[in-house]
PDB file of C-alpha atoms in Angstrom:
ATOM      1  CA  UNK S1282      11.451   0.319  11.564  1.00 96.00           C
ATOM      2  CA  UNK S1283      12.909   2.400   8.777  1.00 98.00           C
ATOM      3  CA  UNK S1284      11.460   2.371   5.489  1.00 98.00           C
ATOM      4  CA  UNK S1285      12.454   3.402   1.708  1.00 98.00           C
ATOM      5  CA  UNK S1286       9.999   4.299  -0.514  1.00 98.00           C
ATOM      6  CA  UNK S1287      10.424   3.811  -4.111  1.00 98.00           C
ATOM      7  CA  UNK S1288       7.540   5.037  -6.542  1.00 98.00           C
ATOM      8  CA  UNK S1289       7.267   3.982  -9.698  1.00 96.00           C
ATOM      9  CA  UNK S1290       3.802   5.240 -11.459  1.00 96.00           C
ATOM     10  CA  UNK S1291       2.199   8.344 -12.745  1.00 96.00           C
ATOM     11  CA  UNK S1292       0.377  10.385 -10.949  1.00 96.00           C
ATOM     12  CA  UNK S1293      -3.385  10.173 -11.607  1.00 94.00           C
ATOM     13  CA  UNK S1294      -2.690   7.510 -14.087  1.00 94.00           C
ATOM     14  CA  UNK S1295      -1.973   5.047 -11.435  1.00 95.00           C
ATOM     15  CA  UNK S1296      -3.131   4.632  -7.747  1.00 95.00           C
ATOM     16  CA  UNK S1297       0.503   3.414  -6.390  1.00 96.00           C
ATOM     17  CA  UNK S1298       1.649   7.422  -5.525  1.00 96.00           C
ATOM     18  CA  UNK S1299      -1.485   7.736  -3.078  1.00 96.00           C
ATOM     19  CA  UNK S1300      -1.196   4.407  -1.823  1.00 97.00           C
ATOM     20  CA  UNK S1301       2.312   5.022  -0.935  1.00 98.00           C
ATOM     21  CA  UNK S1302       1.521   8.221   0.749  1.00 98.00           C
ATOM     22  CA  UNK S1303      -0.857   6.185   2.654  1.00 97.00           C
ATOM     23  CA  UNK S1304       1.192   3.621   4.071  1.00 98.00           C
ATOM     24  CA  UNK S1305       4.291   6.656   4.646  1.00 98.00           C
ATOM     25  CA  UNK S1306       1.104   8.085   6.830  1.00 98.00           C
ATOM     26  CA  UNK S1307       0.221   5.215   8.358  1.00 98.00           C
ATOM     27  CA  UNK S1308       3.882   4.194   9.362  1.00 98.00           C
ATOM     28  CA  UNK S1309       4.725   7.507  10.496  1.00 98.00           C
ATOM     29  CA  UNK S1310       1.621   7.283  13.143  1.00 98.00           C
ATOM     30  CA  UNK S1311       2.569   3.742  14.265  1.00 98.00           C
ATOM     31  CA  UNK S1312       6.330   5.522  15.242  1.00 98.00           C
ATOM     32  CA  UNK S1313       8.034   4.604  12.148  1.00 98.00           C
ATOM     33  CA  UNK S1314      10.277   6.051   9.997  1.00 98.00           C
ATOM     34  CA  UNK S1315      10.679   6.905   6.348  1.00 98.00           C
ATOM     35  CA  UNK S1316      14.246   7.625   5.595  1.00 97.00           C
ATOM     36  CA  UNK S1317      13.343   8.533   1.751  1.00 98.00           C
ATOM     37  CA  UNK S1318      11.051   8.580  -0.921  1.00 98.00           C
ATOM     38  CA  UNK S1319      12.668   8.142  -4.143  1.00 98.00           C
ATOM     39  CA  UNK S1320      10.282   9.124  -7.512  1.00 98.00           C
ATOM     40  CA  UNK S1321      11.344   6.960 -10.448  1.00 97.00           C
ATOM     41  CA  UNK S1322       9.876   6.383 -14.305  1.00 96.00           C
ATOM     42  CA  UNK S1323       7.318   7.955 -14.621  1.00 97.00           C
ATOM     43  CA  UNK S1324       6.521   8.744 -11.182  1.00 98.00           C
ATOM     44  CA  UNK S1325       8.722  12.066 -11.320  1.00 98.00           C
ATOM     45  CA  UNK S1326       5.927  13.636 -12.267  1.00 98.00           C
ATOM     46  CA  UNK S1327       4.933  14.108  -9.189  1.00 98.00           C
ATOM     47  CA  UNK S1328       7.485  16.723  -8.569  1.00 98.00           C
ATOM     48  CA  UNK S1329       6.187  18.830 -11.311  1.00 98.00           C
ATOM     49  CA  UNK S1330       5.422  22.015  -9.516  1.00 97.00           C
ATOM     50  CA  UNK S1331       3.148  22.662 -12.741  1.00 96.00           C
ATOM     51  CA  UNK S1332       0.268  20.097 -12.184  1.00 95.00           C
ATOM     52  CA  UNK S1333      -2.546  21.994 -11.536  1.00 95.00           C
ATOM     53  CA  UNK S1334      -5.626  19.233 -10.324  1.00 94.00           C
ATOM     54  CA  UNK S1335      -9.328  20.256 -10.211  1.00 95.00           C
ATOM     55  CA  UNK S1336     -10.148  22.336  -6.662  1.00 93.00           C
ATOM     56  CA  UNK S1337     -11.456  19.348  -5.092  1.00 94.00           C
ATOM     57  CA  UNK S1338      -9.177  16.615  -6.190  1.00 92.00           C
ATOM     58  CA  UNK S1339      -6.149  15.643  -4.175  1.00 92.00           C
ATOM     59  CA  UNK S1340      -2.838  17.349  -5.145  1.00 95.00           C
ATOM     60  CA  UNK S1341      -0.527  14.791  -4.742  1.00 96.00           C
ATOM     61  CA  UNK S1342       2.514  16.991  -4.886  1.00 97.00           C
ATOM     62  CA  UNK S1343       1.438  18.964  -1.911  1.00 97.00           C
ATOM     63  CA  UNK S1344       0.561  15.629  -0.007  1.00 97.00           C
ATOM     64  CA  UNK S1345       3.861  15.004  -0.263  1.00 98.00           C
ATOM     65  CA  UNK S1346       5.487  18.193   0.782  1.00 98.00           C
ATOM     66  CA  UNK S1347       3.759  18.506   3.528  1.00 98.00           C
ATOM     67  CA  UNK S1348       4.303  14.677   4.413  1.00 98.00           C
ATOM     68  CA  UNK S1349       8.453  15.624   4.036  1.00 98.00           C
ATOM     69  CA  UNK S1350       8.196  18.821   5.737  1.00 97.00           C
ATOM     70  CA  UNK S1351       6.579  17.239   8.889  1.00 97.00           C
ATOM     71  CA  UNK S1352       8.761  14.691   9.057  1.00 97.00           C
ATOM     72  CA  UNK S1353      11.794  15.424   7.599  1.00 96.00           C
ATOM     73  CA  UNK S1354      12.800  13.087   4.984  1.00 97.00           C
ATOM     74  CA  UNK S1355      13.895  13.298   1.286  1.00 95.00           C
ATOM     75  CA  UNK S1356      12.059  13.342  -1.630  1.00 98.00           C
ATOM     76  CA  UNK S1357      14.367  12.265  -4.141  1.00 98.00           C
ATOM     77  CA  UNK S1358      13.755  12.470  -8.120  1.00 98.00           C
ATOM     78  CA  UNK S1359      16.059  10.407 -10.213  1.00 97.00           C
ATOM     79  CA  UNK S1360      17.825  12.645 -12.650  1.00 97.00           C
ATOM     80  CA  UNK S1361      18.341  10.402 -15.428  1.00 96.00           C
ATOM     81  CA  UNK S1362      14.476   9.508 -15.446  1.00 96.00           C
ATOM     82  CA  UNK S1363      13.516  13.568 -14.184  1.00 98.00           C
ATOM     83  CA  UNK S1364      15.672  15.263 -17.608  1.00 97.00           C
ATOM     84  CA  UNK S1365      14.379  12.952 -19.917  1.00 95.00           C
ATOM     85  CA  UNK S1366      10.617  13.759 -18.662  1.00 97.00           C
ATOM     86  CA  UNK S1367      11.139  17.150 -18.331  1.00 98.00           C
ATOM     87  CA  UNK S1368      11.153  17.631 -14.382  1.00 98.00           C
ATOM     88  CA  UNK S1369      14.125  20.332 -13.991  1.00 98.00           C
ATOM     89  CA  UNK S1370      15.336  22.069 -11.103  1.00 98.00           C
ATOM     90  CA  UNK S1371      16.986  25.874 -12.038  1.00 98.00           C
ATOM     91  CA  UNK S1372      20.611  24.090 -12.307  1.00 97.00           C
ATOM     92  CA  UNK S1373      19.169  21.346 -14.656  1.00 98.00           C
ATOM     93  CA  UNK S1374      17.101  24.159 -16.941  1.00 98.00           C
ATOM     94  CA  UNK S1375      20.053  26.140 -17.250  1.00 98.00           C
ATOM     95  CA  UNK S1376      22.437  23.651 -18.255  1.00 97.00           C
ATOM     96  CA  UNK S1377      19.745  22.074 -20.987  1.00 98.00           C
ATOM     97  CA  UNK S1378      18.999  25.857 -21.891  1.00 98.00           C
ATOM     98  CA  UNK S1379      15.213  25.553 -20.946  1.00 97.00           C
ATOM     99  CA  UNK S1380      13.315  28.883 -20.775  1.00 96.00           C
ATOM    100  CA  UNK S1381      12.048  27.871 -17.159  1.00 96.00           C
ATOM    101  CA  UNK S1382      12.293  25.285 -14.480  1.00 98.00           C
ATOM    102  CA  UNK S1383       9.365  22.933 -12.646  1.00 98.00           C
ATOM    103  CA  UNK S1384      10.297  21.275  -9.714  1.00 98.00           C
ATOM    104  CA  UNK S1385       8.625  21.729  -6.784  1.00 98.00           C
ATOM    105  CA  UNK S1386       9.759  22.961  -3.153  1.00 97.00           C
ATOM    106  CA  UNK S1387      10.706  19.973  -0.727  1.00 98.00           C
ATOM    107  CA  UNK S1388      11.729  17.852  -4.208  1.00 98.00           C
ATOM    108  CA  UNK S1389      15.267  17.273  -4.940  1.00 98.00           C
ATOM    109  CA  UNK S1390      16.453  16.067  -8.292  1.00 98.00           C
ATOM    110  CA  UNK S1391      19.344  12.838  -7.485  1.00 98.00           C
ATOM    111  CA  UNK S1392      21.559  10.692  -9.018  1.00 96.00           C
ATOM    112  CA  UNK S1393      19.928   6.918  -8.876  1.00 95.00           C
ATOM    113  CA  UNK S1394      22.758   6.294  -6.641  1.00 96.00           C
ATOM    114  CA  UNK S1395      20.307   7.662  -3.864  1.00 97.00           C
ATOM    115  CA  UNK S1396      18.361   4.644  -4.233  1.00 97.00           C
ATOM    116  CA  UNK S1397      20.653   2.132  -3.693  1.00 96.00           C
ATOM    117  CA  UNK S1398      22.124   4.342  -0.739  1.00 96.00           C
ATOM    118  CA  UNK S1399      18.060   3.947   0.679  1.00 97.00           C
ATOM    119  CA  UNK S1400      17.982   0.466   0.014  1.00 96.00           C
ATOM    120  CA  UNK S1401      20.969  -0.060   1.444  1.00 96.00           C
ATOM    121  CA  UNK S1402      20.177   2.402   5.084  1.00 96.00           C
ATOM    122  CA  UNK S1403      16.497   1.525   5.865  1.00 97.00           C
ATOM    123  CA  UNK S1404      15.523  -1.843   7.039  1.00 97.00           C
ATOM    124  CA  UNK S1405      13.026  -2.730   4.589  1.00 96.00           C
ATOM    125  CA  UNK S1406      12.576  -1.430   0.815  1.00 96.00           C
ATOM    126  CA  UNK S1407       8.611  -0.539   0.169  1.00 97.00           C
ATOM    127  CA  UNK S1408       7.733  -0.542  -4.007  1.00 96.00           C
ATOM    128  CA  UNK S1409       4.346   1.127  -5.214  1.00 97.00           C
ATOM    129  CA  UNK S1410       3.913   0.763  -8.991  1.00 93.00           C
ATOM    130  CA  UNK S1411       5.260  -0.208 -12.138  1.00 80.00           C
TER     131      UNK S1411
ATOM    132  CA  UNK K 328      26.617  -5.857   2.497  1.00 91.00           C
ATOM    133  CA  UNK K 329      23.153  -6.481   1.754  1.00 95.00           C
ATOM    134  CA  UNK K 330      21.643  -8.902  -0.854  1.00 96.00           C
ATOM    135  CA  UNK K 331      20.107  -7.244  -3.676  1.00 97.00           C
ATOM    136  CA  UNK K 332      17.731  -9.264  -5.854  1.00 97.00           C
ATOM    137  CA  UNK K 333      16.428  -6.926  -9.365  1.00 97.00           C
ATOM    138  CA  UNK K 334      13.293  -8.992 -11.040  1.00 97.00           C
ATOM    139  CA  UNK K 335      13.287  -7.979 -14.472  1.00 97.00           C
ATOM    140  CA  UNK K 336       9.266  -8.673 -15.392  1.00 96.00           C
ATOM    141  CA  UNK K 337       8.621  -6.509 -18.639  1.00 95.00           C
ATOM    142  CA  UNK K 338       9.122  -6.879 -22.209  1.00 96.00           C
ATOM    143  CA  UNK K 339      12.458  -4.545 -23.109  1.00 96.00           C
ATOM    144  CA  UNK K 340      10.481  -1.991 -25.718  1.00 93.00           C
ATOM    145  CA  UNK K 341       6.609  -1.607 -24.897  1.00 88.00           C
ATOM    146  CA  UNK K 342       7.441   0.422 -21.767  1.00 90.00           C
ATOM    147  CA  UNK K 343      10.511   2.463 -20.143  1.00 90.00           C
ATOM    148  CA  UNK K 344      10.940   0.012 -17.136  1.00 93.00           C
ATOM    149  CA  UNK K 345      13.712  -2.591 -18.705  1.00 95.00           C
ATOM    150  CA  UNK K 346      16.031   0.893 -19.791  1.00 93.00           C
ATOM    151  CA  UNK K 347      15.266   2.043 -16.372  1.00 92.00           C
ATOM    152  CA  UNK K 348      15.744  -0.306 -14.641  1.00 94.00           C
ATOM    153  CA  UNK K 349      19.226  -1.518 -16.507  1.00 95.00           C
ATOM    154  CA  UNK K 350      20.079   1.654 -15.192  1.00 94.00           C
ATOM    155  CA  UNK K 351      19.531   0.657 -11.953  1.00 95.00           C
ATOM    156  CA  UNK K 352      21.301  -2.356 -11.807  1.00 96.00           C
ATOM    157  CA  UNK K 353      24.137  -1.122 -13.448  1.00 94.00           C
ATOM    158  CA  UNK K 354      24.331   1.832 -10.363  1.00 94.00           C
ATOM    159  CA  UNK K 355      23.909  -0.908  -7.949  1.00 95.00           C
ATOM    160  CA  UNK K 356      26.782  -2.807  -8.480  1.00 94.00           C
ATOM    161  CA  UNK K 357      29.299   0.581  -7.999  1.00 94.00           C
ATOM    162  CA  UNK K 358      27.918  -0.275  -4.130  1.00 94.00           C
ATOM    163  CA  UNK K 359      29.677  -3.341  -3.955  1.00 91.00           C
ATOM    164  CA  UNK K 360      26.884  -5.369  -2.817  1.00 94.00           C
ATOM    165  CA  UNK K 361      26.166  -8.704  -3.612  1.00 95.00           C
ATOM    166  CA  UNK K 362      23.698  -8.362  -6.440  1.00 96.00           C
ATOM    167  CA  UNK K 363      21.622 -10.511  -8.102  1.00 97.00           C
ATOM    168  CA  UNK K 364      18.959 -10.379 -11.949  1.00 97.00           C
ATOM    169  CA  UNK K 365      16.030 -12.666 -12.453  1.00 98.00           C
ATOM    170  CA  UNK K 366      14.106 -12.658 -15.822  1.00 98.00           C
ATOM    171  CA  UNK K 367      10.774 -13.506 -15.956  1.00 97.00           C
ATOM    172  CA  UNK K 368       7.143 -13.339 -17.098  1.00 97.00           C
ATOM    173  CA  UNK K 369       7.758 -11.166 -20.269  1.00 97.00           C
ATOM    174  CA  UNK K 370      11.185 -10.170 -19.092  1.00 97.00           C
ATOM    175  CA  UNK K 371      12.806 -12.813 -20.591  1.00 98.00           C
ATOM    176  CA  UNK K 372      12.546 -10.745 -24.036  1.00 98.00           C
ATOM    177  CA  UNK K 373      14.850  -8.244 -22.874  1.00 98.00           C
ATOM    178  CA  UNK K 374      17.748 -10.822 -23.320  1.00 98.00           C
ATOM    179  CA  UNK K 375      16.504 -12.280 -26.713  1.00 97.00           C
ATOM    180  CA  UNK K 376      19.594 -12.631 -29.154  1.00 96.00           C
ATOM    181  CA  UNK K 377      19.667 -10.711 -32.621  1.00 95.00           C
ATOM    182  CA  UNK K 378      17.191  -7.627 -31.583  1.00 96.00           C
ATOM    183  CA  UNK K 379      16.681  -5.067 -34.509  1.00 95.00           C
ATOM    184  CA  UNK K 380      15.212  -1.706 -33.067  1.00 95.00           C
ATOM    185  CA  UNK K 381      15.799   0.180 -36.067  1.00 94.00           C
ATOM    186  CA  UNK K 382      11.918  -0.008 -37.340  1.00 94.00           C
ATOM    187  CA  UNK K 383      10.931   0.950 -33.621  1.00 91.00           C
ATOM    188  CA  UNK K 384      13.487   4.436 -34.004  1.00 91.00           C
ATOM    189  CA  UNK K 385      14.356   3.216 -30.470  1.00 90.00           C
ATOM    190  CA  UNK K 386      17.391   2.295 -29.378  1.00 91.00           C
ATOM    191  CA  UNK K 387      18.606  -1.321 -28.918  1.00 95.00           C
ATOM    192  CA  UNK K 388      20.189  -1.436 -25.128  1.00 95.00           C
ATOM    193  CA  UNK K 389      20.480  -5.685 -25.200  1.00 95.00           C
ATOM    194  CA  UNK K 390      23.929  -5.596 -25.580  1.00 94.00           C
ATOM    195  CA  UNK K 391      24.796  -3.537 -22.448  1.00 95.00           C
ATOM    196  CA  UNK K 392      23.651  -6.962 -20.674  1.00 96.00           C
ATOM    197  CA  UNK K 393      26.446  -8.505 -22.082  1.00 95.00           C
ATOM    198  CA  UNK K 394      29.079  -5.690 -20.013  1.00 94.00           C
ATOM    199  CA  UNK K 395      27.113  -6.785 -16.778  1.00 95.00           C
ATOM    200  CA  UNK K 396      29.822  -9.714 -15.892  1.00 93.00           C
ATOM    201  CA  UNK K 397      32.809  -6.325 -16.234  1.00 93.00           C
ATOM    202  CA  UNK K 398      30.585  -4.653 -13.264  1.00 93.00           C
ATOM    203  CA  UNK K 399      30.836  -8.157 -11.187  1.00 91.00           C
ATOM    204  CA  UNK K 400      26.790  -9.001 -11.596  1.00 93.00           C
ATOM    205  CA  UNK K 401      27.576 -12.536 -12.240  1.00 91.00           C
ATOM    206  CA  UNK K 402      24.248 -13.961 -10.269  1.00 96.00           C
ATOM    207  CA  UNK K 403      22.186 -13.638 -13.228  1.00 97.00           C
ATOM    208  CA  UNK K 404      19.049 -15.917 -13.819  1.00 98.00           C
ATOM    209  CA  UNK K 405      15.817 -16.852 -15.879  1.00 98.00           C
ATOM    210  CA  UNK K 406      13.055 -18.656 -14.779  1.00 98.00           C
ATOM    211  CA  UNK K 407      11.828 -22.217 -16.957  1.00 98.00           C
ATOM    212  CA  UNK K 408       8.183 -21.333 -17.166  1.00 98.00           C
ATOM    213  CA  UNK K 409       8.319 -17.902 -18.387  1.00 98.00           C
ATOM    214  CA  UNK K 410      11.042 -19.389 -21.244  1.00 98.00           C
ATOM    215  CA  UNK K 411       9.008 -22.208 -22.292  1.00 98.00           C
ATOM    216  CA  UNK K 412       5.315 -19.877 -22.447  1.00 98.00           C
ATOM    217  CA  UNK K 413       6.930 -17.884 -24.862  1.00 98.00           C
ATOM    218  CA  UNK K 414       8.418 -20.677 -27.278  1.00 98.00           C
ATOM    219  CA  UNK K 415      12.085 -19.312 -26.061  1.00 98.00           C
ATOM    220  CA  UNK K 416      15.640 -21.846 -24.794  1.00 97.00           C
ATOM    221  CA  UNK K 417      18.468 -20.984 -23.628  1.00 96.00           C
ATOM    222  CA  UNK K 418      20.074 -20.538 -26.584  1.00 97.00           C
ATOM    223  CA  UNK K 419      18.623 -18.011 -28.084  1.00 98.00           C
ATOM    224  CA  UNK K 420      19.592 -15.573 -24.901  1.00 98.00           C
ATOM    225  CA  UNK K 421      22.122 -13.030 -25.447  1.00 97.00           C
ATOM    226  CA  UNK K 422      24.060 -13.868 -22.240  1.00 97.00           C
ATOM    227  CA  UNK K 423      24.816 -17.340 -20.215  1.00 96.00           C
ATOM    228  CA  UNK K 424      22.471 -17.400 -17.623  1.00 97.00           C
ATOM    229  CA  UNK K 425      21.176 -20.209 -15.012  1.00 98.00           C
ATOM    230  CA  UNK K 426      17.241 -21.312 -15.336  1.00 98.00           C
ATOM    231  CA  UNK K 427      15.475 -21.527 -12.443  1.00 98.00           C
ATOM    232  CA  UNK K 428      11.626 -23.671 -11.544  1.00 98.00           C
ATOM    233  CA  UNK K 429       9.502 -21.717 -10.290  1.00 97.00           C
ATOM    234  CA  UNK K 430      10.208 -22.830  -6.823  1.00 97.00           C
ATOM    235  CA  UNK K 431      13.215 -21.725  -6.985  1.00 98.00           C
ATOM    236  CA  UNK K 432      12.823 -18.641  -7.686  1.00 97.00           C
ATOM    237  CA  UNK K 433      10.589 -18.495  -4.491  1.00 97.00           C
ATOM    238  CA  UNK K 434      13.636 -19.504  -2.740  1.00 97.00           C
ATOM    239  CA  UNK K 435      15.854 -17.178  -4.592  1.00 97.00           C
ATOM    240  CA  UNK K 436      13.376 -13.735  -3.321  1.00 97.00           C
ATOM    241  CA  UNK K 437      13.101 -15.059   0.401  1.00 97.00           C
ATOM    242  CA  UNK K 438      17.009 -15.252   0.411  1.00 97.00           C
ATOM    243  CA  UNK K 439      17.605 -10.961  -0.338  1.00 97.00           C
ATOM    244  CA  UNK K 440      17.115  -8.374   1.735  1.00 96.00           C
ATOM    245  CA  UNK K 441      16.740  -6.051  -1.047  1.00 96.00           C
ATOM    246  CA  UNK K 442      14.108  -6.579  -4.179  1.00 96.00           C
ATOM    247  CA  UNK K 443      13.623  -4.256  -6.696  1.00 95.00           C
ATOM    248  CA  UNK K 444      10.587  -5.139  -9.207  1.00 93.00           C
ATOM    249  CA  UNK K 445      10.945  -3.540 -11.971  1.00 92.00           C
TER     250      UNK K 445
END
């Protein structure tokens, strides 16, 4: 089966980001496959390149790069939901006039567009959060 | 074409997911699908009539519901319970909309493909 992933909490706020790179773990293993994970509210935090977790806590963002890399799916930040947070890519930064830009490698910043394009390709929608 | 049902479950101001989520909907329906709004629990605020945001300094976004019939999301409902908890009827909504029992609306999720939860 193909899956979407939407996320829609904080990291470390909320447990829905590592639960949903749970289940894209355990999916992958049992042969499935995730066409895309799309980050939305405030779950684009979690392609802040700048979050910077104790040594022995779980760095979500590099859970998930390495997830994406492996497999080779997107990991899609909304835009609208990305600017207003903060979360820029160099275009983004540039454009806005922002001394530096955040997002990390693997991440792509997307129109919401992306989502309905997932929803609409993947046989079954999975929501963490919100 | 796949059958997209959006559950609109928060209150429009205390968190970013109604805005969001508008946004959503409102991309959605540029995919020509056949797409479909349910209010309930506390969602049923968002489409209270006369909202005044001014005191809040946020901005009031109810009236974009009413432009939601120009981008063909005609499917638009409110469950009973969640109306009558909070003291609300029909008329006080901002847009026409059809009420649903709770069964329903159990009905209404196992007929889409596609639900967002918002």
């Amino acid at each position: 089966m193909k899956f979407a992933i939407l996320i829609n909490s904080a990291p470390f706020s909320h447990q829905a980001s590592d639960t949903a790179y749970q289940f894209c773990q355990a999916a992958l293993n049992k042969g499935h496959l995730i066409h895309r994970v799309f980050f939305y509210h405030d779950a684009v935090y979690i392609g802040s390149s700048l979050m910077c977790p104790p040594q022995d806590e779980p760095n979500i963002t590099v859970h998930w790069q390495n997830l994406a890399k492996q497999h080779g799916f997107d990991l899609a930040i909304c835009i609208a939901a990305a600017l207003r947070r903060g979360v820029l890519n160099e275009q983004e930064a540039k454009r806005y006039g922002k001394s530096s830009a955040n997002l990390a490698a693997e991440f792509k910043i997307v129109g919401l567009g992306q989502l309905v394009e997932a929803c609409l390709t993947a046989d079954r929608l999975m929501v963490f959060g919100g | 074409m796949k059958k997209i049902l959006f559950i609109q479950r928060r209150s429009p101001y205390g968190t970013g997911f109604a805005k969001e989520a508008l946004d959503a909907i409102l991309m959605a329906s540029a995919f020509e699908q056949e797409i479909s709004l349910v209010f309930t629990d506390d969602g049923v605020w968002q489409l209270k009539n006369q909202q005044d945001t001014k005191t809040l300094g946020i901005k009031n976004f109810s009236p974009t519901f009413k432009a939601l019939e120009l981008y063909e999301v005609k499917q638009i409902y409110v469950e009973q319970m969640a109306l009558e908890q909070r003291g609300l009827q029909i008329e006080d909504l901002i847009i026409p909309v059809t009420v649903l029992a709770t069964a329903e609306l159990r009905q209404l999720i196992q007929q889409h493909d596609v639900i967002l939860s918002f």
